[in-house]
């Protein structure tokens, strides 16, 4: 079967008055259908740039990105992009925020509304449909943002440090929730994080980038034997620290 995503020799530079900044150099990897990849690397190494390239907001200087075998610029694939901040609008209710993407795509109708209703219920937001974002906790807001993203039925999900604004405990539980939602819906997901434990707790493979310009340092497959083990359970497994040390060493080693 074709991979969901193929990245071949991608480089990207930013141009500004101060000159050119090479942000990413010669990045190649693939993601299979239903695979969960985590990307880690030092701050400023080009992680967000890479997601913007995958989403099509930026175009690579060299190399190419294929989605379902089709160049990203021609792809009709539905990509969901979730950012660090939840970007919920305070002037809309939680339901209103969840509806936003569908509304923009003119896909809001009785049946899509009913589906949103059910998703909000499933993700523990059923009694908050009419609440304003400020009435919700950080974790609930992040779940609402996820419902808004998933409502568009993306088959590729790009997550740029979606948990980093949450306190540690909330982060663990939201990460657990979100990872089980993504796994149960068989989405292909790419998660950017600077938290190695988070990466190892959710991913099928961890991609490690060097400091800027980001190059591919290593790809570490992560397996705990049981596919259905959630992030919190993974953290309790003896293999967890072995993977942590392996990824940590790759990040430290600057050859
Ligand atoms: P990360 O997400 O890994 O922290 P980014 O992808 O945001 O890194 O940025 C990679 C590098 O590109 C950084 O050094 C940053 O300063 C630079 N950069 C990011 N956006 C711009 C921009 N719009 N113009 C110029 N340089 C940029
Ligand atoms: Mg970033």
PDB file of N, CA and C in Angstrom, residues 15-101:
ATOM      1  N   UNK A  15      13.420  34.074   3.779  1.00  0.00           N
ATOM      2  CA  UNK A  15      14.138  35.234   3.266  1.00  0.00           C
ATOM      3  C   UNK A  15      13.632  36.459   3.990  1.00  0.00           C
ATOM      4  N   UNK A  16      14.565  37.273   4.503  1.00  0.00           N
ATOM      5  CA  UNK A  16      14.140  38.512   5.146  1.00  0.00           C
ATOM      6  C   UNK A  16      15.187  39.571   4.849  1.00  0.00           C
ATOM      7  N   UNK A  17      14.974  40.780   5.374  1.00  0.00           N
ATOM      8  CA  UNK A  17      15.919  41.872   5.115  1.00  0.00           C
ATOM      9  C   UNK A  17      17.313  41.518   5.606  1.00  0.00           C
ATOM     10  N   UNK A  18      17.392  40.740   6.690  1.00  0.00           N
ATOM     11  CA  UNK A  18      18.705  40.358   7.242  1.00  0.00           C
ATOM     12  C   UNK A  18      19.387  39.284   6.404  1.00  0.00           C
ATOM     13  N   UNK A  19      18.666  38.696   5.489  1.00  0.00           N
ATOM     14  CA  UNK A  19      19.276  37.667   4.648  1.00  0.00           C
ATOM     15  C   UNK A  19      18.465  36.397   4.651  1.00  0.00           C
ATOM     16  N   UNK A  20      19.177  35.303   4.348  1.00  0.00           N
ATOM     17  CA  UNK A  20      18.491  34.029   4.182  1.00  0.00           C
ATOM     18  C   UNK A  20      18.738  33.141   5.394  1.00  0.00           C
ATOM     19  N   UNK A  21      17.701  32.501   5.900  1.00  0.00           N
ATOM     20  CA  UNK A  21      17.864  31.544   6.987  1.00  0.00           C
ATOM     21  C   UNK A  21      17.463  30.171   6.494  1.00  0.00           C
ATOM     22  N   UNK A  22      18.441  29.267   6.424  1.00  0.00           N
ATOM     23  CA  UNK A  22      18.109  27.902   6.047  1.00  0.00           C
ATOM     24  C   UNK A  22      17.479  27.233   7.267  1.00  0.00           C
ATOM     25  N   UNK A  23      16.195  26.914   7.158  1.00  0.00           N
ATOM     26  CA  UNK A  23      15.481  26.358   8.313  1.00  0.00           C
ATOM     27  C   UNK A  23      15.510  24.833   8.303  1.00  0.00           C
ATOM     28  N   UNK A  24      15.361  24.245   7.119  1.00  0.00           N
ATOM     29  CA  UNK A  24      15.338  22.783   7.021  1.00  0.00           C
ATOM     30  C   UNK A  24      16.189  22.351   5.847  1.00  0.00           C
ATOM     31  N   UNK A  25      16.910  21.250   6.015  1.00  0.00           N
ATOM     32  CA  UNK A  25      17.769  20.794   4.947  1.00  0.00           C
ATOM     33  C   UNK A  25      17.609  19.292   4.708  1.00  0.00           C
ATOM     34  N   UNK A  26      17.237  18.947   3.492  1.00  0.00           N
ATOM     35  CA  UNK A  26      17.231  17.562   3.028  1.00  0.00           C
ATOM     36  C   UNK A  26      16.494  16.594   3.953  1.00  0.00           C
ATOM     37  N   UNK A  27      15.234  16.905   4.215  1.00  0.00           N
ATOM     38  CA  UNK A  27      14.424  16.048   5.094  1.00  0.00           C
ATOM     39  C   UNK A  27      13.678  15.003   4.253  1.00  0.00           C
ATOM     40  N   UNK A  28      13.810  13.747   4.643  1.00  0.00           N
ATOM     41  CA  UNK A  28      13.056  12.671   3.988  1.00  0.00           C
ATOM     42  C   UNK A  28      12.494  11.708   5.024  1.00  0.00           C
ATOM     43  N   UNK A  29      11.227  11.376   4.908  1.00  0.00           N
ATOM     44  CA  UNK A  29      10.622  10.310   5.712  1.00  0.00           C
ATOM     45  C   UNK A  29       9.260  10.002   5.119  1.00  0.00           C
ATOM     46  N   UNK A  30       8.657   8.920   5.589  1.00  0.00           N
ATOM     47  CA  UNK A  30       7.299   8.604   5.131  1.00  0.00           C
ATOM     48  C   UNK A  30       6.432   8.295   6.350  1.00  0.00           C
ATOM     49  N   UNK A  31       5.134   8.387   6.158  1.00  0.00           N
ATOM     50  CA  UNK A  31       4.198   7.965   7.201  1.00  0.00           C
ATOM     51  C   UNK A  31       3.169   7.055   6.546  1.00  0.00           C
ATOM     52  N   UNK A  32       2.969   5.876   7.133  1.00  0.00           N
ATOM     53  CA  UNK A  32       1.961   4.955   6.611  1.00  0.00           C
ATOM     54  C   UNK A  32       0.573   5.370   7.063  1.00  0.00           C
ATOM     55  N   UNK A  33      -0.427   4.855   6.365  1.00  0.00           N
ATOM     56  CA  UNK A  33      -1.804   5.086   6.779  1.00  0.00           C
ATOM     57  C   UNK A  33      -2.018   4.635   8.214  1.00  0.00           C
ATOM     58  N   UNK A  34      -2.600   5.496   9.017  1.00  0.00           N
ATOM     59  CA  UNK A  34      -2.902   5.129  10.404  1.00  0.00           C
ATOM     60  C   UNK A  34      -1.711   5.222  11.342  1.00  0.00           C
ATOM     61  N   UNK A  35      -0.557   5.652  10.812  1.00  0.00           N
ATOM     62  CA  UNK A  35       0.626   5.726  11.663  1.00  0.00           C
ATOM     63  C   UNK A  35       0.644   7.034  12.453  1.00  0.00           C
ATOM     64  N   UNK A  36       1.227   6.962  13.649  1.00  0.00           N
ATOM     65  CA  UNK A  36       1.353   8.144  14.502  1.00  0.00           C
ATOM     66  C   UNK A  36       2.850   8.448  14.620  1.00  0.00           C
ATOM     67  N   UNK A  37       3.288   9.565  14.045  1.00  0.00           N
ATOM     68  CA  UNK A  37       4.698   9.952  14.132  1.00  0.00           C
ATOM     69  C   UNK A  37       4.835  11.125  15.079  1.00  0.00           C
ATOM     70  N   UNK A  38       5.913  11.134  15.844  1.00  0.00           N
ATOM     71  CA  UNK A  38       6.227  12.315  16.646  1.00  0.00           C
ATOM     72  C   UNK A  38       7.526  12.877  16.113  1.00  0.00           C
ATOM     73  N   UNK A  39       7.623  14.210  16.073  1.00  0.00           N
ATOM     74  CA  UNK A  39       8.855  14.850  15.620  1.00  0.00           C
ATOM     75  C   UNK A  39       9.404  15.687  16.772  1.00  0.00           C
ATOM     76  N   UNK A  40      10.647  15.399  17.150  1.00  0.00           N
ATOM     77  CA  UNK A  40      11.274  16.164  18.227  1.00  0.00           C
ATOM     78  C   UNK A  40      12.563  16.808  17.714  1.00  0.00           C
ATOM     79  N   UNK A  41      12.985  17.852  18.387  1.00  0.00           N
ATOM     80  CA  UNK A  41      14.223  18.522  18.010  1.00  0.00           C
ATOM     81  C   UNK A  41      14.338  19.802  18.803  1.00  0.00           C
ATOM     82  N   UNK A  42      15.564  20.366  18.875  1.00  0.00           N
ATOM     83  CA  UNK A  42      15.765  21.577  19.668  1.00  0.00           C
ATOM     84  C   UNK A  42      14.882  22.721  19.175  1.00  0.00           C
ATOM     85  N   UNK A  43      14.623  23.654  20.048  1.00  0.00           N
ATOM     86  CA  UNK A  43      13.823  24.810  19.693  1.00  0.00           C
ATOM     87  C   UNK A  43      14.473  25.554  18.517  1.00  0.00           C
ATOM     88  N   UNK A  44      13.669  25.968  17.554  1.00  0.00           N
ATOM     89  CA  UNK A  44      14.190  26.702  16.401  1.00  0.00           C
ATOM     90  C   UNK A  44      14.773  25.818  15.307  1.00  0.00           C
ATOM     91  N   UNK A  45      14.605  24.501  15.414  1.00  0.00           N
ATOM     92  CA  UNK A  45      15.232  23.619  14.420  1.00  0.00           C
ATOM     93  C   UNK A  45      14.378  23.449  13.172  1.00  0.00           C
ATOM     94  N   UNK A  46      13.180  24.040  13.159  1.00  0.00           N
ATOM     95  CA  UNK A  46      12.376  23.972  11.944  1.00  0.00           C
ATOM     96  C   UNK A  46      11.161  23.056  12.038  1.00  0.00           C
ATOM     97  N   UNK A  47      10.766  22.679  13.249  1.00  0.00           N
ATOM     98  CA  UNK A  47       9.635  21.753  13.405  1.00  0.00           C
ATOM     99  C   UNK A  47       8.335  22.372  12.876  1.00  0.00           C
ATOM    100  N   UNK A  48       8.052  23.611  13.288  1.00  0.00           N
ATOM    101  CA  UNK A  48       6.816  24.253  12.826  1.00  0.00           C
ATOM    102  C   UNK A  48       6.870  24.508  11.327  1.00  0.00           C
ATOM    103  N   UNK A  49       8.065  24.847  10.849  1.00  0.00           N
ATOM    104  CA  UNK A  49       8.248  25.044   9.404  1.00  0.00           C
ATOM    105  C   UNK A  49       7.889  23.760   8.665  1.00  0.00           C
ATOM    106  N   UNK A  50       8.344  22.631   9.201  1.00  0.00           N
ATOM    107  CA  UNK A  50       8.062  21.345   8.558  1.00  0.00           C
ATOM    108  C   UNK A  50       6.549  21.096   8.481  1.00  0.00           C
ATOM    109  N   UNK A  51       5.827  21.382   9.553  1.00  0.00           N
ATOM    110  CA  UNK A  51       4.368  21.174   9.522  1.00  0.00           C
ATOM    111  C   UNK A  51       3.699  22.104   8.523  1.00  0.00           C
ATOM    112  N   UNK A  52       4.177  23.357   8.460  1.00  0.00           N
ATOM    113  CA  UNK A  52       3.607  24.289   7.486  1.00  0.00           C
ATOM    114  C   UNK A  52       3.839  23.795   6.060  1.00  0.00           C
ATOM    115  N   UNK A  53       4.988  23.161   5.834  1.00  0.00           N
ATOM    116  CA  UNK A  53       5.259  22.587   4.509  1.00  0.00           C
ATOM    117  C   UNK A  53       4.311  21.419   4.240  1.00  0.00           C
ATOM    118  N   UNK A  54       4.117  20.566   5.259  1.00  0.00           N
ATOM    119  CA  UNK A  54       3.226  19.413   5.072  1.00  0.00           C
ATOM    120  C   UNK A  54       1.795  19.868   4.801  1.00  0.00           C
ATOM    121  N   UNK A  55       1.401  20.974   5.449  1.00  0.00           N
ATOM    122  CA  UNK A  55       0.023  21.453   5.297  1.00  0.00           C
ATOM    123  C   UNK A  55      -0.191  22.194   3.987  1.00  0.00           C
ATOM    124  N   UNK A  56       0.915  22.571   3.321  1.00  0.00           N
ATOM    125  CA  UNK A  56       0.807  23.315   2.067  1.00  0.00           C
ATOM    126  C   UNK A  56       0.801  24.823   2.255  1.00  0.00           C
ATOM    127  N   UNK A  57       0.937  25.307   3.498  1.00  0.00           N
ATOM    128  CA  UNK A  57       1.009  26.756   3.725  1.00  0.00           C
ATOM    129  C   UNK A  57       2.324  27.309   3.174  1.00  0.00           C
ATOM    130  N   UNK A  58       3.362  26.494   3.229  1.00  0.00           N
ATOM    131  CA  UNK A  58       4.655  26.856   2.630  1.00  0.00           C
ATOM    132  C   UNK A  58       4.981  25.823   1.555  1.00  0.00           C
ATOM    133  N   UNK A  59       5.808  26.237   0.592  1.00  0.00           N
ATOM    134  CA  UNK A  59       6.203  25.323  -0.488  1.00  0.00           C
ATOM    135  C   UNK A  59       7.706  25.065  -0.382  1.00  0.00           C
ATOM    136  N   UNK A  60       8.147  23.802  -0.465  1.00  0.00           N
ATOM    137  CA  UNK A  60       9.581  23.508  -0.324  1.00  0.00           C
ATOM    138  C   UNK A  60      10.417  24.191  -1.410  1.00  0.00           C
ATOM    139  N   UNK A  61      11.664  24.573  -1.064  1.00  0.00           N
ATOM    140  CA  UNK A  61      12.594  25.106  -2.075  1.00  0.00           C
ATOM    141  C   UNK A  61      13.097  23.962  -2.941  1.00  0.00           C
ATOM    142  N   UNK A  62      13.418  22.843  -2.298  1.00  0.00           N
ATOM    143  CA  UNK A  62      13.814  21.653  -3.053  1.00  0.00           C
ATOM    144  C   UNK A  62      13.061  20.459  -2.497  1.00  0.00           C
ATOM    145  N   UNK A  63      13.023  19.394  -3.266  1.00  0.00           N
ATOM    146  CA  UNK A  63      12.380  18.175  -2.811  1.00  0.00           C
ATOM    147  C   UNK A  63      10.885  18.201  -3.037  1.00  0.00           C
ATOM    148  N   UNK A  64      10.218  17.129  -2.627  1.00  0.00           N
ATOM    149  CA  UNK A  64       8.763  17.123  -2.804  1.00  0.00           C
ATOM    150  C   UNK A  64       8.046  16.392  -1.685  1.00  0.00           C
ATOM    151  N   UNK A  65       6.773  16.761  -1.550  1.00  0.00           N
ATOM    152  CA  UNK A  65       5.913  16.173  -0.531  1.00  0.00           C
ATOM    153  C   UNK A  65       4.724  15.552  -1.250  1.00  0.00           C
ATOM    154  N   UNK A  66       4.524  14.257  -1.035  1.00  0.00           N
ATOM    155  CA  UNK A  66       3.393  13.566  -1.661  1.00  0.00           C
ATOM    156  C   UNK A  66       2.406  13.121  -0.595  1.00  0.00           C
ATOM    157  N   UNK A  67       1.131  13.297  -0.884  1.00  0.00           N
ATOM    158  CA  UNK A  67       0.087  12.785   0.000  1.00  0.00           C
ATOM    159  C   UNK A  67      -0.738  11.800  -0.811  1.00  0.00           C
ATOM    160  N   UNK A  68      -0.824  10.563  -0.332  1.00  0.00           N
ATOM    161  CA  UNK A  68      -1.436   9.473  -1.100  1.00  0.00           C
ATOM    162  C   UNK A  68      -0.831   9.405  -2.505  1.00  0.00           C
ATOM    163  N   UNK A  69       0.457   9.650  -2.608  1.00  0.00           N
ATOM    164  CA  UNK A  69       1.155   9.549  -3.880  1.00  0.00           C
ATOM    165  C   UNK A  69       0.991  10.755  -4.796  1.00  0.00           C
ATOM    166  N   UNK A  70       0.251  11.773  -4.348  1.00  0.00           N
ATOM    167  CA  UNK A  70      -0.022  12.945  -5.193  1.00  0.00           C
ATOM    168  C   UNK A  70       0.726  14.156  -4.609  1.00  0.00           C
ATOM    169  N   UNK A  71       1.371  14.984  -5.452  1.00  0.00           N
ATOM    170  CA  UNK A  71       2.069  16.163  -4.919  1.00  0.00           C
ATOM    171  C   UNK A  71       1.134  16.991  -4.032  1.00  0.00           C
ATOM    172  N   UNK A  72       1.671  17.472  -2.921  1.00  0.00           N
ATOM    173  CA  UNK A  72       0.841  18.187  -1.940  1.00  0.00           C
ATOM    174  C   UNK A  72       0.014  19.304  -2.584  1.00  0.00           C
ATOM    175  N   UNK A  73       0.606  20.027  -3.570  1.00  0.00           N
ATOM    176  CA  UNK A  73      -0.132  21.154  -4.155  1.00  0.00           C
ATOM    177  C   UNK A  73      -1.352  20.703  -4.970  1.00  0.00           C
ATOM    178  N   UNK A  74      -1.334  19.440  -5.440  1.00  0.00           N
ATOM    179  CA  UNK A  74      -2.482  18.929  -6.216  1.00  0.00           C
ATOM    180  C   UNK A  74      -3.382  18.040  -5.380  1.00  0.00           C
ATOM    181  N   UNK A  75      -2.961  17.794  -4.140  1.00  0.00           N
ATOM    182  CA  UNK A  75      -3.674  16.803  -3.336  1.00  0.00           C
ATOM    183  C   UNK A  75      -5.055  17.312  -2.929  1.00  0.00           C
ATOM    184  N   UNK A  76      -6.025  16.414  -2.964  1.00  0.00           N
ATOM    185  CA  UNK A  76      -7.368  16.776  -2.515  1.00  0.00           C
ATOM    186  C   UNK A  76      -7.620  16.216  -1.118  1.00  0.00           C
ATOM    187  N   UNK A  77      -6.529  15.763  -0.522  1.00  0.00           N
ATOM    188  CA  UNK A  77      -6.649  15.154   0.791  1.00  0.00           C
ATOM    189  C   UNK A  77      -7.044  16.206   1.822  1.00  0.00           C
ATOM    190  N   UNK A  78      -7.764  15.762   2.821  1.00  0.00           N
ATOM    191  CA  UNK A  78      -8.271  16.661   3.845  1.00  0.00           C
ATOM    192  C   UNK A  78      -7.297  16.672   5.030  1.00  0.00           C
ATOM    193  N   UNK A  79      -6.647  17.818   5.234  1.00  0.00           N
ATOM    194  CA  UNK A  79      -5.620  17.899   6.270  1.00  0.00           C
ATOM    195  C   UNK A  79      -6.114  18.731   7.446  1.00  0.00           C
ATOM    196  N   UNK A  80      -5.991  18.191   8.635  1.00  0.00           N
ATOM    197  CA  UNK A  80      -6.355  18.933   9.849  1.00  0.00           C
ATOM    198  C   UNK A  80      -5.095  19.463  10.503  1.00  0.00           C
ATOM    199  N   UNK A  81      -5.120  20.720  10.938  1.00  0.00           N
ATOM    200  CA  UNK A  81      -3.928  21.374  11.466  1.00  0.00           C
ATOM    201  C   UNK A  81      -4.295  21.955  12.822  1.00  0.00           C
ATOM    202  N   UNK A  82      -3.632  21.484  13.862  1.00  0.00           N
ATOM    203  CA  UNK A  82      -3.965  21.985  15.191  1.00  0.00           C
ATOM    204  C   UNK A  82      -2.738  22.621  15.824  1.00  0.00           C
ATOM    205  N   UNK A  83      -2.914  23.827  16.308  1.00  0.00           N
ATOM    206  CA  UNK A  83      -1.776  24.599  16.805  1.00  0.00           C
ATOM    207  C   UNK A  83      -1.694  24.583  18.329  1.00  0.00           C
ATOM    208  N   UNK A  84      -0.571  25.111  18.780  1.00  0.00           N
ATOM    209  CA  UNK A  84      -0.256  25.185  20.202  1.00  0.00           C
ATOM    210  C   UNK A  84      -1.362  25.864  21.002  1.00  0.00           C
ATOM    211  N   UNK A  85      -1.808  27.018  20.531  1.00  0.00           N
ATOM    212  CA  UNK A  85      -2.921  27.702  21.193  1.00  0.00           C
ATOM    213  C   UNK A  85      -4.196  27.182  20.558  1.00  0.00           C
ATOM    214  N   UNK A  86      -5.270  27.119  21.346  1.00  0.00           N
ATOM    215  CA  UNK A  86      -6.473  26.487  20.813  1.00  0.00           C
ATOM    216  C   UNK A  86      -7.229  27.378  19.823  1.00  0.00           C
ATOM    217  N   UNK A  87      -6.950  28.687  19.829  1.00  0.00           N
ATOM    218  CA  UNK A  87      -7.608  29.602  18.894  1.00  0.00           C
ATOM    219  C   UNK A  87      -9.129  29.476  18.871  1.00  0.00           C
ATOM    220  N   UNK A  88      -9.717  29.310  20.045  1.00  0.00           N
ATOM    221  CA  UNK A  88     -11.184  29.335  20.110  1.00  0.00           C
ATOM    222  C   UNK A  88     -11.609  30.805  20.175  1.00  0.00           C
ATOM    223  N   UNK A  89     -12.725  31.132  19.561  1.00  0.00           N
ATOM    224  CA  UNK A  89     -13.226  32.510  19.587  1.00  0.00           C
ATOM    225  C   UNK A  89     -14.145  32.722  20.783  1.00  0.00           C
ATOM    226  N   UNK A  90     -13.822  33.721  21.580  1.00  0.00           N
ATOM    227  CA  UNK A  90     -14.571  33.973  22.802  1.00  0.00           C
ATOM    228  C   UNK A  90     -16.009  34.412  22.515  1.00  0.00           C
ATOM    229  N   UNK A  91     -16.236  35.006  21.346  1.00  0.00           N
ATOM    230  CA  UNK A  91     -17.587  35.475  21.017  1.00  0.00           C
ATOM    231  C   UNK A  91     -18.473  34.370  20.470  1.00  0.00           C
ATOM    232  N   UNK A  92     -17.939  33.172  20.371  1.00  0.00           N
ATOM    233  CA  UNK A  92     -18.776  32.044  19.967  1.00  0.00           C
ATOM    234  C   UNK A  92     -18.864  31.035  21.109  1.00  0.00           C
ATOM    235  N   UNK A  93     -19.960  30.312  21.170  1.00  0.00           N
ATOM    236  CA  UNK A  93     -20.070  29.236  22.162  1.00  0.00           C
ATOM    237  C   UNK A  93     -19.158  28.093  21.731  1.00  0.00           C
ATOM    238  N   UNK A  94     -19.052  27.085  22.602  1.00  0.00           N
ATOM    239  CA  UNK A  94     -18.236  25.914  22.264  1.00  0.00           C
ATOM    240  C   UNK A  94     -18.798  25.235  21.005  1.00  0.00           C
ATOM    241  N   UNK A  95     -20.141  25.099  20.940  1.00  0.00           N
ATOM    242  CA  UNK A  95     -20.757  24.531  19.738  1.00  0.00           C
ATOM    243  C   UNK A  95     -20.433  25.415  18.534  1.00  0.00           C
ATOM    244  N   UNK A  96     -20.556  26.728  18.718  1.00  0.00           N
ATOM    245  CA  UNK A  96     -20.278  27.678  17.632  1.00  0.00           C
ATOM    246  C   UNK A  96     -18.841  27.567  17.137  1.00  0.00           C
ATOM    247  N   UNK A  97     -17.922  27.369  18.079  1.00  0.00           N
ATOM    248  CA  UNK A  97     -16.525  27.194  17.699  1.00  0.00           C
ATOM    249  C   UNK A  97     -16.315  25.877  16.958  1.00  0.00           C
ATOM    250  N   UNK A  98     -16.965  24.815  17.472  1.00  0.00           N
ATOM    251  CA  UNK A  98     -16.809  23.499  16.844  1.00  0.00           C
ATOM    252  C   UNK A  98     -17.358  23.520  15.418  1.00  0.00           C
ATOM    253  N   UNK A  99     -18.385  24.352  15.190  1.00  0.00           N
ATOM    254  CA  UNK A  99     -19.034  24.420  13.869  1.00  0.00           C
ATOM    255  C   UNK A  99     -18.222  25.198  12.834  1.00  0.00           C
ATOM    256  N   UNK A 100     -17.266  25.976  13.333  1.00  0.00           N
ATOM    257  CA  UNK A 100     -16.634  26.977  12.481  1.00  0.00           C
ATOM    258  C   UNK A 100     -16.062  26.445  11.164  1.00  0.00           C
ATOM    259  N   UNK A 101     -15.255  25.364  11.259  1.00  0.00           N
ATOM    260  CA  UNK A 101     -14.622  24.825  10.053  1.00  0.00           C
ATOM    261  C   UNK A 101     -15.661  24.379   9.032  1.00  0.00           C
TER     262      UNK A 101
END
